[in-house]
Amino acid sequence: MVTIVDVARHAGVSPSTVSYVLSGKRAISAATRERVEASIRVLGYHPHAGARALASNRANVIALVVPLRTDMHVPILLQIAMAIVAAARDHDHDVLLLTNGEGTEGLRRVAHSALVDAVIVMDVEPRDPRPLVLRELGLPSVLIGFPADPAGLTCVDLDFSAAAGLCVDRLADLGHTAVALVGPPPGVLERGTGFARRTLSGFEEATARRGLRALVRACDPAHQAVRATAKELVAQHPEVTALVVHNEPAVPPLMEALRGLDVTVPGDLSVVAMGPQELASAMSPRLTMVPIPAEEMGRRAVELLMSKLNGECPIPGSTLMAPHLVPGDSTAPPPSRS
Amino acid sequence: MVTIVDVARHAGVSPSTVSYVLSGKRAISAATRERVEASIRVLGYHPHAGARALASNRANVIALVVPLRTDMHVPILLQIAMAIVAAARDHDHDVLLLTNGEGTEGLRRVAHSALVDAVIVMDVEPRDPRPLVLRELGLPSVLIGFPADPAGLTCVDLDFSAAAGLCVDRLADLGHTAVALVGPPPGVLERGTGFARRTLSGFEEATARRGLRALVRACDPAHQAVRATAKELVAQHPEVTALVVHNEPAVPPLMEALRGLDVTVPGDLSVVAMGPQELASAMSPRLTMVPIPAEEMGRRAVELLMSKLNGECPIPGSTLMAPHLVPGDSTAPPPSRS
DNA sequence: TTGAAAGCGCTAACAG
DNA sequence: CTGTTAGCGCTTTCAA
C-alpha cells in the first residue's frame, strides 16, 4: 500500500506537507505543490480513509436513509438517491446506504461509531420517529419531506402548494373556468401526509384567486376506482373541462378510462399532472406536467448538509423547491360551447 | 466519545480483553465476558469505525455499484439493493453506494483508500468494463448479471433459461400445443444481453422437449408496437393459445391490446410473464408469473461475498437462482376447438 | 485466561 | 513556507 510517507519521500518533503497539499489547509509554494502532486499521481496514492477519519474526526461519509416501503414513486426515490451520491462526490464525500430495517438503531450505530458525519433522511412523514433520534444524537442532518414538527430541523421538498397553483394558473390562462383535482387515495390525505395537504391548499387558493369553480376527488389508483371517478366527473360535472392529477399510479388508468368514455384529451378535457417527468412521455398524448425535481432536490439536500458540516450559519429550516411546468400535448383551451 | 479504554477501565480489564470480547478471537472466561458486555451496554460503547479499519485492515463496508441508466426494472433494482443492505448488516457490514458517474474511477478510489473491503456490482452486461477493473484491483467482488467472459468472477443471476422452461412446462401441462414468446425489443437481444439470450434458449429447448409449436417475437414496449405484435399473433397465428412474456414494460399495453382485440385472458389466450412480482397484481386478471427473486439474489450475493472475504474456498463462479412459478388467473387450458 | 505495548496511516498543533 | 511529533482508537503480536 502507498502511504503518505512514501509520497513524502518521493517528493522530498515531510508527510505533513503532503497532508497540507491535499487538504489545502495551509499555504504551499507552487513548486512544492507541483512536486507533491506529481508524486501522488506517479505513485497512485489514495489516502487511507480509516486513518484519515481517525486523525481528523471526519469520515467524509454521509448516511442516506432510504425507506423500505414508501408512498413515493420508486424511480423518483432512486433518482434522488443518485443525485445525492453525485452531489456528495462533488463535495468529496461518499454515501452509506441505510434502510429502516434496523429501525432508528442504525442511525445511532453509524453516528456513534463515527462511520458517518451526517445524514440525509428520505421520505420523511408527519409521524416519523427518526427526526427525534437525529435531534438526540446531535447528528447534522437534512430531511427530504416534512415531519409534523420541523422545528430545529432542515427540510427540503417540492413546493407542492406552488406546484398546484402553477397547474391551475396554466389552465386558467387557457380559459378554463371549472377544474377538478384528482388527488391521492383518501387514506393518504387523512393520515395527514404533508404533500397531499399542501397540494390541496395550493389548489384551493389558486382556483379561488383565479375565480375558477373547483372540485376535489381523492382517488384510489386501482383500475376500477379510477374508472368510476372519471365516469362520475364526466357524467355529473360536464362543466369541468380540465383535470389536475396528483396521483402518479392513477394516471395511466385515468387516460385509458377517458379514452374508453370517448373523451378526447385535450380536445374535450385538458389534463395536467404532478409527478415523475417520465410519466409524461409514457402517456399519449404527452402530458403537460409539473415534474418532481429529483435531481435538484438531491443536490440541494447535499449542499445544505455541507453547509452545516462547514459550520456555515444560518441554515434555512425549510427549503421548498420551486416547481416548473413542462408543457405537453394534454392541455388546450376548453371546448367551445356549441 | 466512549472509547475502548473507558470500557476497559469500567470493567476492570485491559483494552485488549475488550477487543477480544468483541471479536471473539480468543477465549474469554464467562465472568470477564459478562462484565465487559455489561460495561459496553452501560456506557453505550460503539467501536470507532475508522480506528478499527486502520488497525485491522478491514473496513467492514462493502460497495454497491448501482447503474445510472439500466435495462433493469427500477423497483427491482431497489429491492435487490435493500436486500443487500439487510444481508450485509446480518454479517456486520455496511454498504457504500456507488454510481457509474465516476466511471471505474470510483472503484479504484474506494478500493485504494480502503473505504471498502469488497464490492457488489449490479446489472452487469456482456460488454462491461467494470469486471476488468475488479480483476486488476484484486478486489473481492460479486456481480449480479453476467459479463461476456465470467472467467474468474463470481456472478449471480436468475436462471432465465429454467424460468422460460417453467413457463413452457406449465402451459404444456395445461394442454397448450402452440405458444409464443414475446421477448425484449430487437436491440436488447442483438446487443448480446445475456438474459435475453438465455431466456430464448430455455424457451426453445422446452418447447422442443414438450413437442410444442413455438413462435418468437421481439417486441418494443411502445404502445403501437405492442398492439401490432398482438394483432399479428392473433390474426396470423390462431393456433397460438398461450404467450410467454419476458418484457416487463410491454405487459400493461399488451393486456390492454388483447382486451381491445376482444381476446379474453385466459379464456381465449393464456399469458405467463417473467418479471417483477408486483406486476402480477397490477394486471387484471392477476398474472401467472415467474418473478425475479430480488430478495434472494441480494442475499445470495452478500453470502458469496462474505465467503470470499472469509477466505472460504472454493466459491462457485456462477450461481443461477432457481425460478419459481407463482400461479395467477391468466392461465387456463386452451379453448376447445369448436 | 489475561495484559502490555507496538503500531496501523493520517492530521494538526507546535516550532522554526 | 516547511518539518517534527504527538496522538486519534483500535487490533494483535508477544509475553506471562
XYZ file of C-alpha atoms (C1' of nucleotides) in Angstrom:
708
model
C 0.000 0.000 0.000
C 1.176 3.509 -0.841
C 1.203 5.725 2.251
C 1.659 9.400 2.820
C 5.226 8.690 3.925
C 6.003 7.113 0.582
C 4.702 10.174 -1.195
C 6.638 12.482 1.111
C 9.858 10.597 0.497
C 9.302 10.545 -3.236
C 8.658 14.285 -3.317
C 11.400 15.091 -0.854
C 9.117 16.758 1.659
C 7.614 15.896 5.042
C 4.401 13.922 5.428
C 2.617 16.941 6.833
C 3.360 18.884 3.681
C 1.707 16.176 1.645
C -1.240 16.293 4.003
C -1.491 20.060 3.625
C -1.255 19.875 -0.131
C -4.193 17.521 -0.039
C -6.300 19.475 2.407
C -5.334 22.979 1.316
C -5.294 23.982 4.968
C -2.125 25.971 4.716
C -0.202 27.839 2.069
C 2.196 25.761 -0.026
C 4.659 27.130 -2.559
C 3.744 26.394 -6.143
C 6.930 24.427 -6.679
C 6.371 22.151 -3.701
C 2.738 21.655 -4.529
C 3.583 20.544 -8.017
C 6.228 18.113 -6.919
C 3.893 16.596 -4.370
C 1.019 16.343 -6.803
C 3.285 14.675 -9.323
C 4.428 12.133 -6.745
C 0.840 11.441 -5.786
C -0.018 10.762 -9.408
C 3.052 8.686 -10.106
C 2.645 6.507 -7.057
C -1.134 6.283 -7.355
C -1.611 7.429 -3.810
C -5.059 7.404 -2.183
C -5.225 8.417 1.479
C -6.392 5.663 3.794
C -9.980 6.530 4.691
C -9.864 4.977 8.136
C -6.633 6.650 9.136
C -7.940 9.965 7.935
C -11.211 9.543 9.812
C -9.357 8.603 12.956
C -6.984 11.528 12.875
C -9.369 14.184 11.688
C -12.652 13.201 13.256
C -14.235 13.395 9.825
C -15.202 10.284 7.912
C -16.177 12.187 4.787
C -19.142 9.904 4.511
C -22.800 10.758 4.828
C -25.577 8.299 5.519
C -28.619 8.098 3.299
C -31.690 6.568 4.873
C -33.993 5.133 2.242
C -37.451 3.886 3.242
C -38.305 0.253 2.659
C -41.971 0.788 1.986
C -42.941 4.129 0.734
C -45.643 6.326 -0.693
C -43.043 7.684 -3.020
C -42.694 6.626 -6.613
C -39.748 4.241 -6.577
C -37.885 5.552 -9.637
C -38.042 9.040 -8.121
C -36.556 7.669 -4.941
C -33.659 6.225 -6.885
C -33.172 9.403 -8.893
C -32.911 11.422 -5.736
C -30.541 8.906 -4.222
C -28.322 9.001 -7.280
C -28.332 12.779 -7.335
C -27.286 12.713 -3.697
C -24.401 10.388 -4.432
C -23.226 12.561 -7.309
C -23.523 15.762 -5.293
C -21.777 14.195 -2.322
C -18.892 13.181 -4.557
C -18.603 16.753 -5.755
C -18.018 17.661 -2.132
C -15.556 14.823 -1.661
C -17.929 12.713 0.360
C -19.222 9.178 -0.044
C -22.658 7.833 0.746
C -23.518 4.996 3.089
C -26.847 3.328 2.377
C -29.106 2.704 5.341
C -32.600 1.253 5.484
C -35.235 1.389 8.139
C -34.708 -2.302 8.704
C -32.628 -1.653 11.792
C -35.095 0.974 12.915
C -33.530 4.037 14.431
C -30.762 1.842 15.811
C -28.918 2.127 12.533
C -28.692 5.876 12.956
C -27.311 5.521 16.446
C -24.806 2.968 15.335
C -23.325 4.866 12.401
C -23.256 8.089 14.369
C -21.587 6.658 17.465
C -19.078 4.643 15.515
C -18.153 7.763 13.544
C -18.847 5.879 10.341
C -20.628 8.954 9.014
C -20.528 12.662 9.705
C -24.085 13.472 8.787
C -27.267 12.007 7.401
C -29.952 12.603 4.808
C -33.306 11.033 5.523
C -35.664 10.443 2.619
C -39.420 10.294 2.535
C -39.980 11.851 5.909
C -43.585 11.793 7.001
C -45.529 13.691 9.646
C -45.359 10.998 12.306
C -41.767 9.958 11.817
C -39.638 8.765 14.756
C -36.347 9.476 13.030
C -36.200 13.249 13.466
C -36.346 12.740 17.225
C -33.350 10.447 17.132
C -31.439 12.890 14.974
C -32.017 15.675 17.441
C -30.999 13.394 20.292
C -27.796 12.366 18.532
C -26.949 15.901 17.523
C -26.116 14.463 14.120
C -26.121 17.028 11.307
C -28.994 16.126 9.026
C -31.251 17.131 6.195
C -34.691 15.656 5.674
C -36.419 15.204 2.352
C -40.063 15.722 3.156
C -41.563 17.297 6.244
C -42.237 15.876 9.697
C -45.153 17.194 11.726
C -42.831 19.414 13.726
C -39.913 20.638 11.622
C -38.648 22.955 14.350
C -34.869 22.905 14.521
C -34.593 20.603 11.511
C -33.534 21.254 7.949
C -36.086 20.034 5.429
C -36.243 20.008 1.638
C -39.252 19.286 -0.511
C -41.050 20.352 -3.618
C -43.320 23.321 -3.058
C -46.449 21.303 -3.713
C -48.668 24.237 -2.979
C -46.968 26.340 -5.646
C -46.986 23.347 -7.987
C -50.740 23.025 -7.748
C -51.000 26.782 -8.257
C -48.891 26.511 -11.391
C -51.241 23.879 -12.815
C -54.303 25.954 -12.047
C -52.768 29.105 -13.471
C -51.912 27.396 -16.727
C -55.462 26.093 -17.059
C -56.972 29.462 -16.153
C -54.734 31.148 -18.717
C -56.072 28.757 -21.340
C -59.591 29.833 -20.491
C -60.844 27.009 -18.339
C -63.421 28.033 -15.758
C -64.036 24.800 -13.893
C -61.292 22.351 -12.902
C -61.022 19.235 -10.772
C -58.149 17.987 -8.644
C -57.700 14.234 -8.778
C -55.657 13.554 -5.693
C -54.151 10.624 -3.801
C -56.336 7.945 -2.185
C -58.491 9.056 0.757
C -56.164 7.427 3.280
C -53.155 9.483 2.283
C -54.834 12.773 2.967
C -56.379 11.644 6.229
C -53.084 10.339 7.520
C -52.049 13.929 7.382
C -49.412 13.310 4.766
C -47.798 16.632 4.206
C -47.570 16.843 0.456
C -51.200 15.900 -0.164
C -52.379 18.588 2.205
C -50.137 21.206 0.695
C -51.229 20.367 -2.836
C -54.828 20.687 -1.785
C -54.386 24.073 -0.185
C -52.432 25.337 -3.175
C -55.181 24.156 -5.468
C -57.888 25.785 -3.413
C -56.022 29.022 -3.062
C -55.274 29.258 -6.780
C -58.743 28.378 -8.002
C -60.197 30.954 -5.605
C -57.724 33.572 -6.727
C -58.481 32.922 -10.392
C -62.200 32.651 -9.827
C -62.491 29.043 -11.035
C -65.051 26.533 -9.965
C -63.155 23.772 -8.221
C -63.821 20.132 -7.481
C -61.676 17.720 -5.493
C -61.673 13.955 -5.722
C -59.481 11.636 -3.715
C -58.778 8.670 -5.940
C -57.592 5.158 -5.311
C -55.183 4.184 -8.119
C -56.931 0.837 -8.772
C -58.353 0.489 -12.258
C -61.951 0.251 -11.074
C -61.778 3.251 -8.797
C -60.132 5.418 -11.401
C -62.719 4.443 -13.987
C -65.507 5.274 -11.555
C -64.016 8.655 -10.727
C -63.569 9.507 -14.391
C -67.108 8.448 -15.184
C -68.537 10.452 -12.347
C -66.655 13.601 -13.287
C -67.573 13.383 -16.953
C -71.211 12.469 -16.393
C -72.077 14.573 -13.368
C -69.846 17.580 -13.976
C -69.833 18.486 -17.646
C -68.731 21.982 -16.660
C -65.326 20.609 -15.652
C -63.018 20.988 -18.663
C -59.672 20.278 -17.031
C -58.080 17.924 -14.535
C -55.104 18.424 -12.244
C -53.840 14.970 -11.314
C -51.618 14.451 -8.297
C -51.563 10.689 -8.178
C -48.894 9.045 -10.281
C -50.155 5.450 -10.426
C -53.666 6.636 -11.287
C -52.544 8.429 -14.426
C -52.284 5.506 -16.876
C -55.676 4.016 -15.979
C -57.174 7.502 -15.981
C -56.010 8.185 -19.517
C -57.308 4.810 -20.582
C -60.658 5.396 -18.869
C -61.078 8.731 -20.617
C -60.375 7.067 -23.947
C -62.988 4.472 -23.054
C -65.508 7.213 -22.307
C -64.819 8.814 -25.702
C -63.419 11.876 -24.010
C -60.516 13.204 -26.061
C -57.510 14.831 -24.435
C -57.021 17.733 -24.795
C -59.991 18.314 -27.148
C -62.705 17.643 -24.607
C -60.669 17.706 -21.443
C -57.265 19.100 -20.516
C -55.011 17.172 -18.132
C -52.077 18.442 -16.081
C -50.210 16.021 -13.862
C -47.815 16.412 -10.975
C -45.267 13.613 -10.736
C -42.213 11.998 -12.272
C -41.376 13.577 -15.611
C -41.005 10.176 -17.331
C -44.719 9.752 -16.926
C -45.273 12.496 -19.494
C -43.791 10.669 -22.442
C -45.199 7.313 -21.382
C -48.701 8.674 -21.986
C -50.387 9.552 -25.218
C -50.833 12.454 -25.716
C -47.670 13.541 -23.969
C -48.707 15.084 -20.689
C -48.299 18.628 -19.545
C -46.564 18.132 -16.217
C -45.096 19.671 -13.137
C -42.264 17.214 -12.544
C -40.725 16.259 -9.224
C -37.269 17.826 -9.462
C -35.429 14.789 -8.142
C -32.026 15.902 -9.306
C -32.273 19.357 -7.762
C -33.738 18.072 -4.532
C -30.872 15.667 -4.088
C -28.270 18.301 -4.840
C -29.887 20.861 -2.606
C -30.089 18.422 0.272
C -26.370 17.741 -0.037
C -25.489 21.410 -0.293
C -27.430 22.199 2.849
C -25.752 19.343 4.641
C -22.297 20.502 3.585
C -23.087 23.992 4.817
C -23.935 22.506 8.165
C -20.784 20.434 8.295
C -18.740 23.506 7.470
C -20.417 25.374 10.245
C -21.936 27.940 7.941
C -24.843 29.733 9.528
C -27.647 30.283 9.375
C -29.063 27.293 7.521
C -32.657 27.711 6.389
C -35.044 25.454 8.278
C -37.140 24.601 5.300
C -36.391 24.758 1.613
C -39.265 24.500 -0.822
C -38.079 23.814 -4.344
C -39.762 25.983 -6.926
C -41.877 23.925 -9.335
C -41.701 24.242 -13.114
C -44.397 23.427 -15.582
C -43.288 21.413 -18.607
C -45.772 21.874 -21.452
C -47.031 18.763 -23.200
C -49.885 17.955 -25.561
C -52.554 17.268 -22.984
C -53.660 20.848 -22.431
C -55.629 23.182 -24.685
C -58.357 25.778 -24.370
C -61.697 24.368 -23.250
C -64.038 23.152 -25.994
C -66.264 25.927 -27.352
C -69.831 25.683 -26.053
C -71.634 24.510 -29.152
C -16.789 9.821 22.993
C -16.679 6.434 24.703
C -13.515 4.529 23.834
C -12.326 1.013 24.368
C -10.150 2.320 27.211
C -13.207 3.664 29.012
C -14.882 0.304 28.727
C -11.749 -1.493 29.899
C -11.429 0.738 32.957
C -15.108 0.370 33.771
C -14.895 -3.416 33.557
C -11.542 -3.641 35.294
C -9.776 -5.328 32.398
C -7.282 -4.362 29.716
C -8.291 -2.820 26.392
C -7.176 -5.904 24.539
C -9.582 -8.014 26.537
C -12.440 -5.773 25.483
C -11.284 -6.071 21.907
C -11.224 -9.852 22.161
C -14.649 -9.972 23.730
C -15.916 -8.044 20.753
C -14.137 -10.032 18.088
C -14.338 -13.451 19.707
C -10.822 -14.140 18.514
C -9.663 -15.680 21.711
C -11.194 -17.483 24.657
C -12.544 -15.296 27.450
C -13.819 -16.528 30.791
C -17.561 -16.268 31.176
C -17.203 -13.927 34.136
C -14.957 -11.490 32.325
C -17.051 -11.591 29.199
C -20.159 -10.714 31.143
C -18.548 -7.846 32.969
C -17.215 -6.422 29.726
C -20.506 -6.807 27.930
C -22.284 -5.086 30.777
C -19.847 -2.184 30.657
C -20.313 -1.890 26.924
C -24.049 -1.680 27.381
C -23.913 0.716 30.293
C -21.536 3.101 28.603
C -23.176 2.784 25.201
C -19.901 1.909 23.572
C -19.614 1.645 19.770
C -16.141 0.946 18.379
C -14.760 3.738 16.209
C -15.087 2.512 12.627
C -12.036 4.378 11.372
C -9.772 3.210 14.145
C -10.920 -0.323 13.635
C -10.357 -0.147 9.906
C -6.909 1.296 10.418
C -5.797 -1.315 12.896
C -7.397 -4.344 11.345
C -7.231 -3.650 7.626
C -10.942 -4.352 7.423
C -13.457 -1.568 6.946
C -16.459 -3.861 7.317
C -18.024 -1.974 4.465
C -18.883 -3.239 1.019
C -19.506 -1.084 -2.015
C -22.635 -1.455 -4.081
C -22.408 -0.186 -7.627
C -25.826 0.733 -8.971
C -26.222 1.622 -12.636
C -27.476 5.056 -13.523
C -29.255 4.018 -16.686
C -30.383 0.495 -16.847
C -32.358 -2.112 -18.691
C -33.499 -3.338 -15.338
C -36.853 -2.535 -13.830
C -36.102 0.173 -11.289
C -38.156 -1.146 -8.371
C -36.380 -4.484 -8.745
C -33.078 -2.690 -8.592
C -34.066 -1.061 -5.334
C -35.401 -4.311 -3.908
C -32.119 -6.029 -4.613
C -30.195 -3.113 -3.132
C -32.287 -3.193 0.021
C -31.876 -6.930 0.343
C -28.134 -6.447 0.025
C -28.115 -3.846 2.788
C -30.123 -6.088 5.078
C -27.958 -9.121 4.381
C -24.774 -7.120 4.807
C -25.986 -5.934 8.203
C -26.577 -9.535 9.202
C -22.888 -10.065 8.527
C -21.929 -6.933 10.420
C -21.132 -4.951 7.309
C -22.377 -1.652 5.955
C -22.994 -0.672 2.355
C -21.468 2.220 0.481
C -23.473 3.395 -2.508
C -21.567 3.992 -5.726
C -22.805 5.008 -9.140
C -21.206 4.768 -12.529
C -20.969 8.538 -12.563
C -17.308 8.410 -11.642
C -16.804 5.623 -14.122
C -14.488 2.898 -12.954
C -12.501 5.529 -11.059
C -14.892 5.195 -8.149
C -13.962 1.557 -7.783
C -10.283 2.350 -7.764
C -10.765 5.103 -5.250
C -12.749 3.165 -2.659
C -10.503 0.151 -3.027
C -7.224 2.021 -2.688
C -8.415 4.173 0.157
C -9.551 1.032 1.996
C -13.010 2.526 2.332
C -14.467 -0.836 1.407
C -13.343 -4.439 1.575
C -15.321 -5.747 -1.345
C -17.869 -4.816 -3.934
C -21.143 -5.948 -5.463
C -21.829 -4.741 -8.992
C -25.403 -4.702 -10.194
C -26.781 -5.015 -13.683
C -23.639 -6.350 -15.264
C -23.859 -6.642 -19.009
C -21.826 -8.534 -21.583
C -19.600 -5.624 -22.589
C -18.982 -4.201 -19.161
C -15.661 -2.508 -18.328
C -16.072 -2.941 -14.604
C -15.143 -6.625 -14.296
C -11.759 -5.818 -15.809
C -11.104 -3.185 -13.182
C -12.160 -5.561 -10.436
C -9.712 -8.168 -11.620
C -6.980 -5.558 -11.861
C -7.648 -4.296 -8.347
C -7.892 -7.765 -6.889
C -10.944 -6.543 -5.042
C -13.236 -9.317 -3.835
C -16.456 -8.960 -5.775
C -19.752 -10.464 -6.783
C -21.597 -9.478 -9.929
C -25.326 -9.524 -10.399
C -25.771 -10.415 -14.045
C -23.206 -11.893 -16.387
C -20.400 -10.268 -18.348
C -19.339 -11.749 -21.669
C -16.411 -13.510 -20.025
C -17.231 -14.542 -16.455
C -13.978 -16.453 -16.049
C -12.538 -15.923 -12.598
C -15.522 -13.872 -11.471
C -18.402 -14.676 -9.166
C -21.778 -13.995 -10.761
C -25.357 -14.299 -9.569
C -28.462 -14.134 -11.665
C -31.848 -15.667 -12.173
C -31.744 -18.864 -14.209
C -33.630 -17.310 -17.086
C -33.337 -20.453 -19.137
C -35.015 -22.504 -16.438
C -37.563 -19.738 -15.936
C -38.616 -19.890 -19.553
C -38.746 -23.661 -19.254
C -41.013 -23.378 -16.232
C -43.426 -21.192 -18.190
C -43.491 -23.569 -21.127
C -43.958 -26.596 -18.886
C -46.910 -25.025 -17.152
C -48.565 -24.235 -20.456
C -47.831 -27.673 -21.846
C -49.306 -29.261 -18.729
C -52.471 -27.267 -19.300
C -52.752 -28.732 -22.784
C -51.447 -25.930 -24.952
C -49.783 -27.095 -28.153
C -48.603 -23.825 -29.682
C -47.047 -20.985 -27.698
C -45.317 -17.701 -28.464
C -42.521 -15.935 -26.649
C -42.905 -12.175 -26.525
C -39.418 -11.003 -25.735
C -37.488 -7.783 -25.267
C -37.007 -5.281 -28.097
C -34.846 -6.420 -31.008
C -31.927 -4.284 -29.841
C -31.618 -5.995 -26.487
C -31.112 -9.416 -27.989
C -28.727 -8.205 -30.643
C -26.601 -6.340 -28.138
C -25.939 -9.783 -26.778
C -27.620 -9.097 -23.485
C -27.202 -12.236 -21.515
C -30.600 -12.742 -20.000
C -32.486 -12.326 -23.267
C -30.363 -14.954 -24.935
C -30.736 -17.347 -22.055
C -34.493 -16.941 -21.950
C -34.676 -17.655 -25.648
C -32.622 -20.820 -25.456
C -34.646 -22.043 -22.468
C -37.841 -21.407 -24.370
C -36.633 -23.211 -27.445
C -35.294 -26.151 -25.515
C -38.512 -26.560 -23.514
C -40.913 -26.241 -26.429
C -38.870 -28.781 -28.371
C -38.789 -31.139 -25.402
C -42.560 -30.873 -24.912
C -43.292 -31.042 -28.622
C -44.948 -27.629 -28.813
C -45.057 -25.376 -31.814
C -43.128 -22.266 -30.902
C -43.066 -18.700 -32.136
C -40.764 -15.889 -31.024
C -41.421 -12.174 -31.308
C -39.064 -9.447 -30.173
C -41.261 -6.600 -29.041
C -40.670 -2.931 -28.478
C -42.606 -1.871 -25.356
C -44.173 1.161 -27.065
C -47.943 1.079 -27.222
C -48.071 0.926 -31.010
C -45.530 -1.837 -31.371
C -47.182 -3.979 -28.724
C -50.572 -3.539 -30.330
C -49.132 -4.535 -33.693
C -47.470 -7.617 -32.265
C -50.662 -8.679 -30.507
C -52.702 -8.158 -33.647
C -50.285 -10.099 -35.776
C -50.192 -13.046 -33.395
C -53.948 -13.216 -33.012
C -54.745 -12.732 -36.670
C -51.980 -14.701 -38.335
C -51.449 -17.411 -35.759
C -54.783 -18.609 -34.394
C -53.084 -21.867 -33.391
C -51.171 -19.998 -30.679
C -53.169 -20.283 -27.461
C -50.614 -19.010 -24.967
C -47.996 -16.301 -24.552
C -44.821 -16.246 -22.516
C -43.908 -12.603 -21.978
C -40.420 -11.577 -20.980
C -40.698 -7.829 -21.326
C -41.980 -6.044 -18.256
C -42.949 -2.649 -19.733
C -44.790 -4.325 -22.601
C -47.147 -6.220 -20.314
C -49.688 -3.474 -19.497
C -50.126 -2.362 -23.115
C -50.248 -5.989 -24.179
C -53.087 -6.783 -21.816
C -54.920 -3.712 -22.989
C -54.336 -4.577 -26.637
C -55.747 -8.064 -26.120
C -58.820 -6.572 -24.469
C -59.161 -4.278 -27.475
C -58.989 -7.250 -29.819
C -61.729 -8.997 -27.851
C -59.341 -11.718 -26.840
C -60.151 -12.809 -23.297
C -57.435 -13.928 -20.907
C -57.279 -16.758 -20.037
C -60.392 -17.882 -21.947
C -59.016 -17.370 -25.420
C -55.361 -16.937 -24.608
C -53.200 -17.818 -21.620
C -50.440 -15.451 -20.530
C -47.390 -16.171 -18.362
C -44.966 -13.361 -17.616
C -41.414 -13.209 -16.311
C -40.675 -10.106 -14.276
C -41.287 -8.259 -11.036
C -43.956 -9.961 -8.968
C -45.814 -6.686 -8.352
C -46.721 -6.705 -11.992
C -48.994 -9.685 -11.386
C -51.477 -7.905 -9.155
C -51.317 -4.697 -11.153
C -52.896 -6.543 -14.070
C -56.381 -7.870 -14.487
C -56.666 -10.821 -14.451
C -53.871 -11.355 -11.996
C -50.949 -12.778 -13.943
C -49.340 -16.136 -13.614
C -45.711 -15.157 -13.180
C -42.168 -16.270 -12.726
C -40.941 -13.443 -10.509
C -37.427 -12.044 -10.283
C -36.304 -13.182 -6.830
C -34.813 -9.842 -5.832
C -34.624 -10.627 -2.162
C -32.854 -13.943 -2.631
C -30.484 -12.606 -5.244
C -29.381 -9.833 -2.937
C -28.877 -12.182 -0.018
C -27.037 -14.719 -2.082
C -24.718 -12.088 -3.498
C -23.805 -10.980 0.020
C -23.310 -14.523 1.238
C -20.956 -15.283 -1.612
C -19.050 -12.103 -0.921
C -18.698 -12.912 2.767
C -17.400 -16.364 1.900
C -14.758 -14.727 -0.229
C -13.805 -12.280 2.497
C -13.502 -15.120 4.945
C -11.265 -16.962 2.552
C -13.635 -19.868 2.202
C -12.950 -21.884 -0.909
C -13.983 -22.775 -3.420
C -16.533 -20.149 -4.341
C -18.794 -21.092 -7.241
C -18.100 -18.976 -10.312
C -21.708 -18.667 -11.285
C -24.855 -19.019 -9.259
C -28.143 -19.329 -11.108
C -31.115 -18.764 -8.839
C -33.842 -21.346 -9.306
C -37.042 -19.778 -10.627
C -40.481 -20.362 -9.130
C -43.793 -20.092 -10.879
C -46.482 -18.189 -8.997
C -49.918 -19.160 -10.289
C -52.338 -16.382 -11.174
C -55.577 -16.130 -13.093
C -54.136 -15.596 -16.539
C -53.571 -19.233 -17.432
C -56.086 -21.956 -18.276
C -56.397 -24.858 -20.676
C -56.638 -23.799 -24.313
C -60.134 -23.106 -25.682
C -61.829 -26.238 -27.037
C -61.843 -26.372 -30.819
C -65.469 -25.621 -31.552
C -7.067 -16.795 30.508
C -5.184 -12.100 30.517
C -2.063 -7.789 29.969
C 1.457 -4.686 27.843
C 2.776 -2.352 24.072
C 3.782 -1.598 19.265
C 1.975 0.113 15.520
C -1.961 0.991 11.573
C -1.718 5.974 8.312
C -3.031 10.300 8.928
C -3.806 15.210 10.880
C -2.786 19.234 13.314
C -0.699 21.538 16.799
C 3.831 23.436 17.681
C 8.215 25.014 16.348
C 11.077 27.078 13.288
C 6.637 28.354 3.811
C 8.014 23.721 5.864
C 9.359 19.978 9.295
C 8.765 17.372 13.778
C 5.951 14.913 16.533
C 2.182 13.552 19.452
C -1.673 11.359 19.301
C -6.594 9.602 17.088
C -8.894 4.410 18.945
C -8.248 0.052 17.835
C -6.070 -4.762 16.882
C -2.693 -8.031 17.551
C 1.571 -9.869 18.437
C 4.384 -11.155 22.377
C 4.872 -12.342 26.976
C 3.143 -14.099 31.183
